Structure formats: C-alpha cells, structure tokens
PDB file of N, CA and C in Angstrom:
ATOM      1  N   ASN A  18       2.123  -2.299  -5.415  1.00 57.00           N
ATOM      2  CA  ASN A  18       2.032  -1.949  -4.006  1.00 57.00           C
ATOM      3  C   ASN A  18       2.989  -2.805  -3.199  1.00 57.00           C
ATOM      4  N   LYS A  19       3.573  -2.242  -2.198  1.00 66.00           N
ATOM      5  CA  LYS A  19       4.640  -2.945  -1.488  1.00 66.00           C
ATOM      6  C   LYS A  19       4.143  -4.038  -0.559  1.00 66.00           C
ATOM      7  N   TYR A  20       2.886  -4.013  -0.120  1.00 68.00           N
ATOM      8  CA  TYR A  20       2.400  -5.040   0.798  1.00 68.00           C
ATOM      9  C   TYR A  20       1.914  -6.282   0.078  1.00 68.00           C
ATOM     10  N   PHE A  21       1.288  -6.104  -1.071  1.00 70.00           N
ATOM     11  CA  PHE A  21       0.716  -7.243  -1.784  1.00 70.00           C
ATOM     12  C   PHE A  21       1.461  -7.548  -3.073  1.00 70.00           C
ATOM     13  N   ARG A  22       2.567  -6.871  -3.304  1.00 71.00           N
ATOM     14  CA  ARG A  22       3.472  -7.124  -4.432  1.00 71.00           C
ATOM     15  C   ARG A  22       2.755  -7.211  -5.781  1.00 71.00           C
ATOM     16  N   GLY A  23       1.882  -6.240  -6.044  1.00 72.00           N
ATOM     17  CA  GLY A  23       1.222  -6.171  -7.338  1.00 72.00           C
ATOM     18  C   GLY A  23       0.091  -7.147  -7.539  1.00 72.00           C
ATOM     19  N   ARG A  24      -0.339  -7.841  -6.496  1.00 77.00           N
ATOM     20  CA  ARG A  24      -1.387  -8.844  -6.654  1.00 77.00           C
ATOM     21  C   ARG A  24      -2.784  -8.299  -6.400  1.00 77.00           C
ATOM     22  N   VAL A  25      -2.949  -6.996  -6.407  1.00 82.00           N
ATOM     23  CA  VAL A  25      -4.274  -6.404  -6.276  1.00 82.00           C
ATOM     24  C   VAL A  25      -4.885  -6.369  -7.671  1.00 82.00           C
ATOM     25  N   ARG A  26      -6.047  -6.966  -7.814  1.00 85.00           N
ATOM     26  CA  ARG A  26      -6.681  -7.123  -9.125  1.00 85.00           C
ATOM     27  C   ARG A  26      -7.382  -5.833  -9.566  1.00 85.00           C
ATOM     28  N   GLU A  27      -7.791  -5.793 -10.828  1.00 86.00           N
ATOM     29  CA  GLU A  27      -8.479  -4.624 -11.389  1.00 86.00           C
ATOM     30  C   GLU A  27      -9.762  -4.290 -10.638  1.00 86.00           C
ATOM     31  N   ASN A  28     -10.440  -5.315 -10.125  1.00 91.00           N
ATOM     32  CA  ASN A  28     -11.711  -5.085  -9.433  1.00 91.00           C
ATOM     33  C   ASN A  28     -11.520  -4.893  -7.926  1.00 91.00           C
ATOM     34  N   GLU A  29     -10.291  -4.664  -7.481  1.00 89.00           N
ATOM     35  CA  GLU A  29      -9.991  -4.451  -6.069  1.00 89.00           C
ATOM     36  C   GLU A  29      -9.312  -3.095  -5.873  1.00 89.00           C
ATOM     37  N   MET A  30      -9.315  -2.627  -4.644  1.00 86.00           N
ATOM     38  CA  MET A  30      -8.584  -1.409  -4.299  1.00 86.00           C
ATOM     39  C   MET A  30      -8.041  -1.540  -2.887  1.00 86.00           C
ATOM     40  N   CYS A  31      -6.921  -0.889  -2.645  1.00 82.00           N
ATOM     41  CA  CYS A  31      -6.311  -0.855  -1.314  1.00 82.00           C
ATOM     42  C   CYS A  31      -6.681   0.448  -0.635  1.00 82.00           C
ATOM     43  N   THR A  32      -6.931   0.374   0.655  1.00 80.00           N
ATOM     44  CA  THR A  32      -7.168   1.576   1.450  1.00 80.00           C
ATOM     45  C   THR A  32      -6.386   1.462   2.745  1.00 80.00           C
ATOM     46  N   ASN A  33      -6.190   2.590   3.376  1.00 73.00           N
ATOM     47  CA  ASN A  33      -5.515   2.602   4.668  1.00 73.00           C
ATOM     48  C   ASN A  33      -6.168   3.670   5.522  1.00 73.00           C
ATOM     49  N   SER A  34      -6.196   3.463   6.810  1.00 65.00           N
ATOM     50  CA  SER A  34      -6.810   4.408   7.733  1.00 65.00           C
ATOM     51  C   SER A  34      -5.875   5.574   8.010  1.00 65.00           C
ATOM     52  N   PHE A  35      -6.424   6.763   8.056  1.00 59.00           N
ATOM     53  CA  PHE A  35      -5.639   7.936   8.435  1.00 59.00           C
ATOM     54  C   PHE A  35      -5.322   7.919   9.928  1.00 59.00           C
ATOM     55  N   HIS A  36      -6.058   7.110  10.681  1.00 60.00           N
ATOM     56  CA  HIS A  36      -5.894   7.076  12.132  1.00 60.00           C
ATOM     57  C   HIS A  36      -4.822   6.090  12.578  1.00 60.00           C
ATOM     58  N   GLY A  37      -4.407   5.192  11.708  1.00 58.00           N
ATOM     59  CA  GLY A  37      -3.391   4.197  12.050  1.00 58.00           C
ATOM     60  C   GLY A  37      -3.918   3.167  13.028  1.00 58.00           C
ATOM     61  N   GLY A  38      -3.344   1.984  12.984  1.00 58.00           N
ATOM     62  CA  GLY A  38      -3.717   0.925  13.910  1.00 58.00           C
ATOM     63  C   GLY A  38      -5.100   0.351  13.690  1.00 58.00           C
ATOM     64  N   VAL A  39      -5.700   0.627  12.545  1.00 64.00           N
ATOM     65  CA  VAL A  39      -7.041   0.145  12.260  1.00 64.00           C
ATOM     66  C   VAL A  39      -6.968  -0.729  11.022  1.00 64.00           C
ATOM     67  N   GLY A  40      -7.528  -1.926  11.096  1.00 68.00           N
ATOM     68  CA  GLY A  40      -7.516  -2.794   9.936  1.00 68.00           C
ATOM     69  C   GLY A  40      -8.689  -3.748   9.953  1.00 68.00           C
ATOM     70  N   ALA A  41      -9.132  -4.153   8.771  1.00 73.00           N
ATOM     71  CA  ALA A  41     -10.231  -5.105   8.659  1.00 73.00           C
ATOM     72  C   ALA A  41      -9.743  -6.499   9.007  1.00 73.00           C
ATOM     73  N   CYS A  42     -10.604  -7.283   9.625  1.00 71.00           N
ATOM     74  CA  CYS A  42     -10.237  -8.641   9.991  1.00 71.00           C
ATOM     75  C   CYS A  42     -11.490  -9.473  10.231  1.00 71.00           C
ATOM     76  N   GLU A  43     -11.383 -10.753  10.048  1.00 70.00           N
ATOM     77  CA  GLU A  43     -12.404 -11.755  10.314  1.00 70.00           C
ATOM     78  C   GLU A  43     -13.833 -11.291  10.077  1.00 70.00           C
ATOM     79  N   ARG A  44     -14.559 -10.851  11.063  1.00 77.00           N
ATOM     80  CA  ARG A  44     -15.998 -10.590  10.931  1.00 77.00           C
ATOM     81  C   ARG A  44     -16.336  -9.278  10.220  1.00 77.00           C
ATOM     82  N   ASP A  45     -15.356  -8.584   9.696  1.00 80.00           N
ATOM     83  CA  ASP A  45     -15.596  -7.336   8.968  1.00 80.00           C
ATOM     84  C   ASP A  45     -16.008  -7.575   7.517  1.00 80.00           C
ATOM     85  N   TYR A  46     -15.877  -8.802   7.016  1.00 83.00           N
ATOM     86  CA  TYR A  46     -16.127  -9.099   5.607  1.00 83.00           C
ATOM     87  C   TYR A  46     -17.533  -8.663   5.204  1.00 83.00           C
ATOM     88  N   GLY A  47     -17.627  -8.018   4.050  1.00 87.00           N
ATOM     89  CA  GLY A  47     -18.906  -7.538   3.553  1.00 87.00           C
ATOM     90  C   GLY A  47     -19.213  -6.121   3.986  1.00 87.00           C
ATOM     91  N   GLY A  48     -18.378  -5.546   4.837  1.00 87.00           N
ATOM     92  CA  GLY A  48     -18.591  -4.172   5.306  1.00 87.00           C
ATOM     93  C   GLY A  48     -18.322  -3.168   4.202  1.00 87.00           C
ATOM     94  N   PRO A  49     -18.920  -1.979   4.316  1.00 90.00           N
ATOM     95  CA  PRO A  49     -18.811  -0.979   3.250  1.00 90.00           C
ATOM     96  C   PRO A  49     -17.575  -0.100   3.346  1.00 90.00           C
ATOM     97  N   LEU A  50     -17.151   0.398   2.196  1.00 89.00           N
ATOM     98  CA  LEU A  50     -16.230   1.528   2.107  1.00 89.00           C
ATOM     99  C   LEU A  50     -17.050   2.643   1.472  1.00 89.00           C
ATOM    100  N   ALA A  51     -17.441   3.607   2.279  1.00 90.00           N
ATOM    101  CA  ALA A  51     -18.260   4.717   1.803  1.00 90.00           C
ATOM    102  C   ALA A  51     -17.435   5.993   1.858  1.00 90.00           C
ATOM    103  N   CYS A  52     -17.522   6.786   0.805  1.00 90.00           N
ATOM    104  CA  CYS A  52     -16.778   8.046   0.718  1.00 90.00           C
ATOM    105  C   CYS A  52     -17.771   9.187   0.539  1.00 90.00           C
ATOM    106  N   GLN A  53     -17.509  10.283   1.228  1.00 91.00           N
ATOM    107  CA  GLN A  53     -18.396  11.431   1.104  1.00 91.00           C
ATOM    108  C   GLN A  53     -18.039  12.221  -0.148  1.00 91.00           C
ATOM    109  N   ASN A  54     -19.049  12.462  -0.963  1.00 88.00           N
ATOM    110  CA  ASN A  54     -18.901  13.225  -2.199  1.00 88.00           C
ATOM    111  C   ASN A  54     -19.890  14.384  -2.129  1.00 88.00           C
ATOM    112  N   ALA A  55     -19.392  15.568  -1.861  1.00 89.00           N
ATOM    113  CA  ALA A  55     -20.232  16.759  -1.642  1.00 89.00           C
ATOM    114  C   ALA A  55     -21.152  16.495  -0.458  1.00 89.00           C
ATOM    115  N   ASP A  56     -22.462  16.429  -0.699  1.00 91.00           N
ATOM    116  CA  ASP A  56     -23.395  16.271   0.418  1.00 91.00           C
ATOM    117  C   ASP A  56     -23.993  14.871   0.516  1.00 91.00           C
ATOM    118  N   CYS A  57     -23.422  13.888  -0.191  1.00 95.00           N
ATOM    119  CA  CYS A  57     -23.956  12.528  -0.086  1.00 95.00           C
ATOM    120  C   CYS A  57     -22.813  11.520   0.048  1.00 95.00           C
ATOM    121  N   TRP A  58     -23.159  10.349   0.533  1.00 95.00           N
ATOM    122  CA  TRP A  58     -22.187   9.264   0.690  1.00 95.00           C
ATOM    123  C   TRP A  58     -22.332   8.302  -0.481  1.00 95.00           C
ATOM    124  N   VAL A  59     -21.213   7.810  -0.979  1.00 94.00           N
ATOM    125  CA  VAL A  59     -21.186   6.906  -2.130  1.00 94.00           C
ATOM    126  C   VAL A  59     -20.494   5.612  -1.717  1.00 94.00           C
ATOM    127  N   LEU A  60     -21.131   4.474  -2.024  1.00 95.00           N
ATOM    128  CA  LEU A  60     -20.516   3.175  -1.763  1.00 95.00           C
ATOM    129  C   LEU A  60     -19.445   2.934  -2.815  1.00 95.00           C
ATOM    130  N   GLU A  61     -18.198   2.842  -2.393  1.00 94.00           N
ATOM    131  CA  GLU A  61     -17.080   2.640  -3.313  1.00 94.00           C
ATOM    132  C   GLU A  61     -16.569   1.208  -3.303  1.00 94.00           C
ATOM    133  N   GLY A  62     -16.689   0.525  -2.150  1.00 94.00           N
ATOM    134  CA  GLY A  62     -16.138  -0.817  -2.054  1.00 94.00           C
ATOM    135  C   GLY A  62     -16.780  -1.640  -0.959  1.00 94.00           C
ATOM    136  N   VAL A  63     -16.480  -2.938  -0.980  1.00 93.00           N
ATOM    137  CA  VAL A  63     -16.949  -3.894   0.016  1.00 93.00           C
ATOM    138  C   VAL A  63     -15.736  -4.694   0.481  1.00 93.00           C
ATOM    139  N   ILE A  64     -15.563  -4.807   1.797  1.00 87.00           N
ATOM    140  CA  ILE A  64     -14.411  -5.538   2.342  1.00 87.00           C
ATOM    141  C   ILE A  64     -14.476  -7.003   1.939  1.00 87.00           C
ATOM    142  N   ILE A  65     -13.356  -7.530   1.464  1.00 81.00           N
ATOM    143  CA  ILE A  65     -13.272  -8.947   1.114  1.00 81.00           C
ATOM    144  C   ILE A  65     -12.368  -9.653   2.124  1.00 81.00           C
ATOM    145  N   PRO A  66     -12.482 -10.984   2.215  1.00 73.00           N
ATOM    146  CA  PRO A  66     -11.565 -11.709   3.106  1.00 73.00           C
ATOM    147  C   PRO A  66     -10.121 -11.418   2.722  1.00 73.00           C
ATOM    148  N   MET A  67      -9.355 -11.023   3.702  1.00 66.00           N
ATOM    149  CA  MET A  67      -7.962 -10.639   3.466  1.00 66.00           C
ATOM    150  C   MET A  67      -7.087 -11.863   3.246  1.00 66.00           C
ATOM    151  N   ARG A  68      -6.105 -11.686   2.408  1.00 57.00           N
ATOM    152  CA  ARG A  68      -5.086 -12.716   2.276  1.00 57.00           C
ATOM    153  C   ARG A  68      -4.226 -12.726   3.527  1.00 57.00           C
ATOM    154  N   ARG A  69      -4.138 -11.565   4.147  1.00 61.00           N
ATOM    155  CA  ARG A  69      -3.506 -11.412   5.457  1.00 61.00           C
ATOM    156  C   ARG A  69      -4.457 -10.557   6.276  1.00 61.00           C
ATOM    157  N   CYS A  70      -4.633 -10.892   7.526  1.00 64.00           N
ATOM    158  CA  CYS A  70      -5.514 -10.115   8.388  1.00 64.00           C
ATOM    159  C   CYS A  70      -4.940  -8.713   8.560  1.00 64.00           C
ATOM    160  N   GLY A  71      -5.819  -7.710   8.643  1.00 62.00           N
ATOM    161  CA  GLY A  71      -5.389  -6.321   8.758  1.00 62.00           C
ATOM    162  C   GLY A  71      -4.422  -6.083   9.904  1.00 62.00           C
ATOM    163  N   HIS A  72      -3.351  -5.419   9.612  1.00 65.00           N
ATOM    164  CA  HIS A  72      -2.340  -5.065  10.606  1.00 65.00           C
ATOM    165  C   HIS A  72      -2.162  -3.554  10.591  1.00 65.00           C
ATOM    166  N   PRO A  73      -1.785  -2.964  11.718  1.00 66.00           N
ATOM    167  CA  PRO A  73      -1.553  -1.517  11.734  1.00 66.00           C
ATOM    168  C   PRO A  73      -0.577  -1.094  10.634  1.00 66.00           C
ATOM    169  N   GLY A  74      -0.951  -0.059   9.901  1.00 67.00           N
ATOM    170  CA  GLY A  74      -0.085   0.474   8.858  1.00 67.00           C
ATOM    171  C   GLY A  74      -0.151  -0.255   7.531  1.00 67.00           C
ATOM    172  N   GLN A  75      -0.890  -1.374   7.454  1.00 73.00           N
ATOM    173  CA  GLN A  75      -1.022  -2.094   6.192  1.00 73.00           C
ATOM    174  C   GLN A  75      -2.407  -1.849   5.613  1.00 73.00           C
ATOM    175  N   PRO A  76      -2.526  -1.811   4.290  1.00 77.00           N
ATOM    176  CA  PRO A  76      -3.814  -1.502   3.666  1.00 77.00           C
ATOM    177  C   PRO A  76      -4.821  -2.636   3.776  1.00 77.00           C
ATOM    178  N   ASN A  77      -6.085  -2.271   3.652  1.00 80.00           N
ATOM    179  CA  ASN A  77      -7.184  -3.228   3.536  1.00 80.00           C
ATOM    180  C   ASN A  77      -7.508  -3.367   2.055  1.00 80.00           C
ATOM    181  N   ILE A  78      -8.074  -4.502   1.671  1.00 83.00           N
ATOM    182  CA  ILE A  78      -8.475  -4.703   0.277  1.00 83.00           C
ATOM    183  C   ILE A  78      -9.994  -4.733   0.199  1.00 83.00           C
ATOM    184  N   PHE A  79     -10.522  -3.960  -0.732  1.00 88.00           N
ATOM    185  CA  PHE A  79     -11.961  -3.886  -0.969  1.00 88.00           C
ATOM    186  C   PHE A  79     -12.248  -4.273  -2.413  1.00 88.00           C
ATOM    187  N   ILE A  80     -13.424  -4.870  -2.651  1.00 92.00           N
ATOM    188  CA  ILE A  80     -13.925  -5.047  -4.012  1.00 92.00           C
ATOM    189  C   ILE A  80     -14.385  -3.675  -4.490  1.00 92.00           C
ATOM    190  N   ARG A  81     -13.971  -3.286  -5.671  1.00 94.00           N
ATOM    191  CA  ARG A  81     -14.341  -1.988  -6.262  1.00 94.00           C
ATOM    192  C   ARG A  81     -15.723  -2.145  -6.903  1.00 94.00           C
ATOM    193  N   VAL A  82     -16.761  -1.563  -6.301  1.00 94.00           N
ATOM    194  CA  VAL A  82     -18.126  -1.786  -6.779  1.00 94.00           C
ATOM    195  C   VAL A  82     -18.403  -1.121  -8.127  1.00 94.00           C
ATOM    196  N   SER A  83     -17.629  -0.135  -8.516  1.00 92.00           N
ATOM    197  CA  SER A  83     -17.878   0.571  -9.783  1.00 92.00           C
ATOM    198  C   SER A  83     -17.679  -0.314 -11.008  1.00 92.00           C
ATOM    199  N   VAL A  84     -16.997  -1.439 -10.866  1.00 91.00           N
ATOM    200  CA  VAL A  84     -16.782  -2.312 -12.027  1.00 91.00           C
ATOM    201  C   VAL A  84     -17.932  -3.295 -12.236  1.00 91.00           C
ATOM    202  N   TYR A  85     -18.912  -3.276 -11.343  1.00 88.00           N
ATOM    203  CA  TYR A  85     -20.042  -4.209 -11.453  1.00 88.00           C
ATOM    204  C   TYR A  85     -21.323  -3.500 -11.803  1.00 88.00           C
TER     205      TYR A  85
END
C-alpha cells in the first residue's frame, strides 16, 4: 500500500471512506468497522491507534477480528 509502504500486518486491514475527508483519530480507538452482509451487520474490525492520525484521502487501519 502506498501510504504505509507495506507495513500493514496480516491481522490488520486498511479502509477508506467513500465520502472523503473522514479519518479515525485520537478518541476513535476501539471503534467498530461493521459491514452489512445481506440483512445483518458483521463486525469486521476494530480501530487501532494510528501510526499517523487519519487524514483526508488516507486509509484507516483496523485490527481484522476474523483472525482471532
């Protein structure tokens, strides 16, 4: 990935907002990444402290809960 230069680990995932200008920062840690699958929501990730605070157009990093 061009923002983190390949330093995203196997148990992490990058996401980006379709709305732009939205990023996780400071007090967002521990927040959910939930994705709608048919008629239910599935917890896919948890926001971790960023190596860089979220900036518009840059991805957020989440812990991938499926590996635990």
